[in-house]
Coordinates of C-alpha atoms and ligand atoms in Angstrom, one line a residue:
M255 CA 0.8 8.6 26.4
C256 CA -0.9 11.1 23.7
L257 CA -2.6 7.6 22.0
A258 CA -4.0 6.6 25.3
A259 CA -5.2 9.9 25.8
A260 CA -7.3 10.3 22.7
G261 CA -7.9 6.9 23.6
I262 CA -9.6 7.8 27.1
W263 CA -11.2 10.6 25.3
V264 CA -13.0 8.9 22.9
T265 CA -14.3 6.3 25.7
V266 CA -15.2 8.8 28.0
D267 CA -17.0 11.2 25.6
R268 CA -17.1 10.5 22.0
D269 CA -19.3 13.1 20.4
S270 CA -17.1 15.9 21.6
F271 CA -14.0 13.9 20.1
M272 CA -16.2 13.1 16.7
T273 CA -16.5 17.3 16.4
I274 CA -12.7 17.3 15.6
L275 CA -12.8 14.6 13.4
P276 CA -15.0 15.4 10.2
P277 CA -14.3 12.9 7.7
F278 CA -13.9 9.5 9.4
T279 CA -17.3 9.9 11.4
D280 CA -19.2 7.3 9.2
N281 CA -16.4 4.7 9.8
F282 CA -15.7 5.4 13.6
Q283 CA -18.9 2.8 14.5
N284 CA -17.0 1.0 17.3
Q285 CA -15.3 3.9 18.8
V286 CA -15.3 2.3 22.1
N287 CA -13.5 -0.5 20.7
V288 CA -11.0 2.2 18.9
G289 CA -10.7 3.8 22.1
I290 CA -9.8 0.6 24.0
F291 CA -7.4 -0.3 21.3
S292 CA -5.8 3.2 21.4
I293 CA -5.7 3.2 25.4
T294 CA -3.8 -0.3 25.3
I295 CA -1.4 0.5 22.5
G296 CA -0.7 4.0 24.2
A297 CA 0.1 2.0 27.5
V298 CA 1.9 -0.3 26.2
M299 CA 4.0 2.1 24.1
T300 CA 4.5 4.2 27.0
L301 CA 5.9 1.4 29.4
L302 CA 8.1 0.2 26.5
G303 CA 9.4 3.6 26.7
L304 CA 10.0 4.0 30.1
L305 CA 11.9 0.3 30.1
G306 CA 14.1 1.5 27.4
C307 CA 14.7 4.9 29.1
C308 CA 15.1 3.3 32.4
G309 CA 17.9 0.6 30.6
A310 CA 20.2 3.4 28.8
Q311 CA 19.6 5.4 32.2
K312 CA 20.9 2.9 34.4
E313 CA 23.2 1.2 31.8
S314 CA 21.3 -2.1 32.6
K315 CA 22.3 -4.5 30.0
C316 CA 19.4 -6.9 30.9
L317 CA 16.8 -3.8 30.5
L318 CA 18.2 -2.7 27.1
I319 CA 18.0 -6.3 26.1
M320 CA 14.7 -7.0 27.3
F321 CA 13.9 -3.4 25.2
F322 CA 15.3 -4.9 21.9
S323 CA 13.7 -8.4 22.2
I324 CA 9.9 -6.4 22.4
I325 CA 10.6 -4.1 19.6
L326 CA 12.0 -6.9 17.5
I327 CA 9.1 -9.6 18.5
I328 CA 6.3 -6.3 17.5
C329 CA 8.5 -5.8 14.5
I330 CA 8.1 -9.1 13.4
A331 CA 4.3 -9.5 14.4
E332 CA 3.6 -6.4 12.5
T333 CA 5.2 -7.6 9.2
A334 CA 2.9 -11.1 9.7
A335 CA -0.4 -8.7 10.4
A336 CA 0.5 -6.7 7.4
V337 CA 0.8 -9.9 5.4
V338 CA -1.9 -11.3 6.4
A339 CA -3.8 -7.9 5.8
L340 CA -2.8 -7.8 2.3
V341 CA -3.8 -11.4 1.7
Y342 CA -6.8 -11.4 3.2
S343 CA -8.1 -7.7 1.7
S344 CA -7.1 -9.2 -2.1
Y345 CA -9.2 -12.3 -1.3
L346 CA -12.4 -10.3 -1.1
Q347 CA -13.7 -10.3 -4.8
C348 CA -11.0 -11.6 -7.3
C349 CA -10.7 -14.7 -9.6
G350 CA -8.0 -16.5 -11.0
F351 CA -4.0 -14.9 -11.3
S352 CA -5.4 -13.0 -14.6
N353 CA -9.0 -13.7 -14.9
Y354 CA -11.9 -17.0 -14.8
T355 CA -9.8 -18.6 -17.7
D356 CA -7.5 -19.8 -15.4
F357 CA -9.6 -22.1 -13.9
S358 CA -10.6 -23.6 -17.4
E359 CA -8.1 -26.4 -17.4
S360 CA -8.4 -27.4 -13.6
Y361 CA -9.7 -30.8 -12.8
Y362 CA -13.2 -29.5 -10.9
Y363 CA -13.8 -27.4 -14.1
E364 CA -13.2 -30.5 -16.5
Q365 CA -15.6 -32.4 -14.0
Y366 CA -18.2 -30.0 -13.7
G367 CA -18.3 -27.7 -15.5
L368 CA -17.9 -24.5 -12.8
Y369 CA -15.5 -22.3 -11.8
P370 CA -15.6 -21.0 -8.1
S371 CA -18.0 -19.1 -6.9
T372 CA -16.1 -15.7 -6.3
C373 CA -15.7 -15.8 -10.0
C374 CA -19.6 -14.9 -10.4
A375 CA -20.7 -11.8 -8.9
G376 CA -23.6 -12.0 -6.9
S377 CA -25.7 -15.1 -5.9
E378 CA -28.2 -14.4 -9.0
L379 CA -25.5 -15.6 -10.9
F380 CA -25.5 -19.0 -10.0
P381 CA -24.0 -22.0 -10.9
C382 CA -20.8 -20.3 -11.8
D383 CA -20.4 -21.7 -15.3
E384 CA -19.0 -20.3 -18.5
D385 CA -21.4 -18.1 -19.1
N386 CA -22.1 -16.6 -15.9
A387 CA -18.5 -15.9 -15.3
D388 CA -17.9 -14.2 -18.5
F389 CA -20.8 -11.8 -17.7
S390 CA -19.4 -11.0 -14.5
N391 CA -16.1 -10.2 -15.6
V392 CA -14.6 -10.7 -12.2
V393 CA -11.2 -8.5 -12.0
G394 CA -8.2 -11.3 -11.7
C395 CA -6.4 -11.4 -8.3
F396 CA -3.4 -9.8 -9.6
K397 CA -4.8 -6.9 -10.5
Q398 CA -6.7 -6.9 -7.5
I399 CA -3.5 -7.1 -5.4
V400 CA -2.2 -4.2 -7.5
K401 CA -5.5 -1.8 -7.3
I402 CA -5.5 -2.6 -3.6
V403 CA -1.7 -1.6 -3.0
Q404 CA -1.8 1.3 -5.1
T405 CA -5.1 2.5 -3.5
K406 CA -3.7 2.5 -0.3
V407 CA 0.1 2.8 -0.9
S408 CA 0.2 6.4 0.2
I409 CA -1.4 6.3 3.5
V410 CA -0.5 2.6 4.3
G411 CA 3.4 2.9 2.9
G412 CA 3.6 6.3 4.7
I413 CA 2.8 5.3 8.2
A414 CA 4.7 1.5 7.7
A415 CA 7.9 3.5 7.1
G416 CA 7.4 5.9 10.1
V417 CA 6.7 3.3 12.4
T418 CA 9.5 0.9 10.8
A419 CA 11.7 3.8 11.0
I420 CA 11.2 4.4 14.9
E421 CA 11.6 0.5 15.5
V422 CA 14.8 0.3 13.8
A423 CA 16.2 3.3 15.5
A424 CA 15.1 2.1 18.8
M425 CA 16.9 -1.4 18.1
G426 CA 19.7 0.2 16.7
V427 CA 20.3 2.7 19.8
S428 CA 19.7 0.2 22.3
M429 CA 21.7 -3.0 20.4
Y430 CA 24.7 0.3 20.6
L431 CA 24.2 1.0 24.2
Y432 CA 24.6 -2.9 24.8
C433 CA 27.7 -3.2 22.9
Y434 CA 29.0 -0.3 24.3
L435 CA 28.4 -1.6 27.9
D436 CA 29.6 -4.8 26.8
K437 CA 32.8 -3.1 25.9
K438 CA 33.3 -1.2 29.1
A439 CA 32.8 -4.0 31.1
T440 CA 35.7 -5.6 29.8
Ligands
LIG550 C1 -8.1 -13.9 -19.7 O1 -6.8 -13.7 -19.5 C2 -6.1 -14.0 -20.5 C3 -4.4 -13.7 -20.4 O2 -4.4 -12.1 -19.7 C4 -6.3 -13.2 -21.7 O3 -5.4 -13.7 -22.9 C5 -7.9 -13.8 -21.9 O4 -8.2 -12.9 -23.5 C6 -8.7 -13.5 -21.0 N1 -9.9 -13.8 -21.1 C7 -10.9 -13.2 -20.9 C8 -12.3 -13.5 -21.4 O5 -11.2 -12.0 -20.2

């Protein structure tokens, strides 16, 4: 509900919201999208909370298993999104596994004497032959992934660990209640 309230605040009056968020201000260009996104997520989470609460309160196995399934689906979707985001961001500026020489034995290089265009930084270094690739010295994708993970590990890891802990706890409690009700019924 707090998230949805913050989303409504950003959407309705973003200038006053900006004053309490000093460092991010420049990155906040699509505030309306951020606001609508927050409202949606906040509303979905509130409904989910009510669903779980109702299921527990009314001792309804149906509601509990629904709650469990939705959290499980969200968990899987989040993992997939995290993997895609990591892979996608690693594609931004890297070449080969360790450097451009990984492509030297490739069929394409042997045919045309050219490296993939990501191996040359900037369009002025075209075509991407050995000299330009050597001059560009674009970082290898392995190093790049490690760098991305390292620079974001504290923030992303912290958020991911917190969210996962809450989700696992929610699934555990709902499963426990479900099994408890199952036993009680027999
Ligand atoms: C490319 O990477 C390989 C393996 O790490 C290394 O032996 C080689 O010296 C590197 N070449 C250049 C031009 O950086």
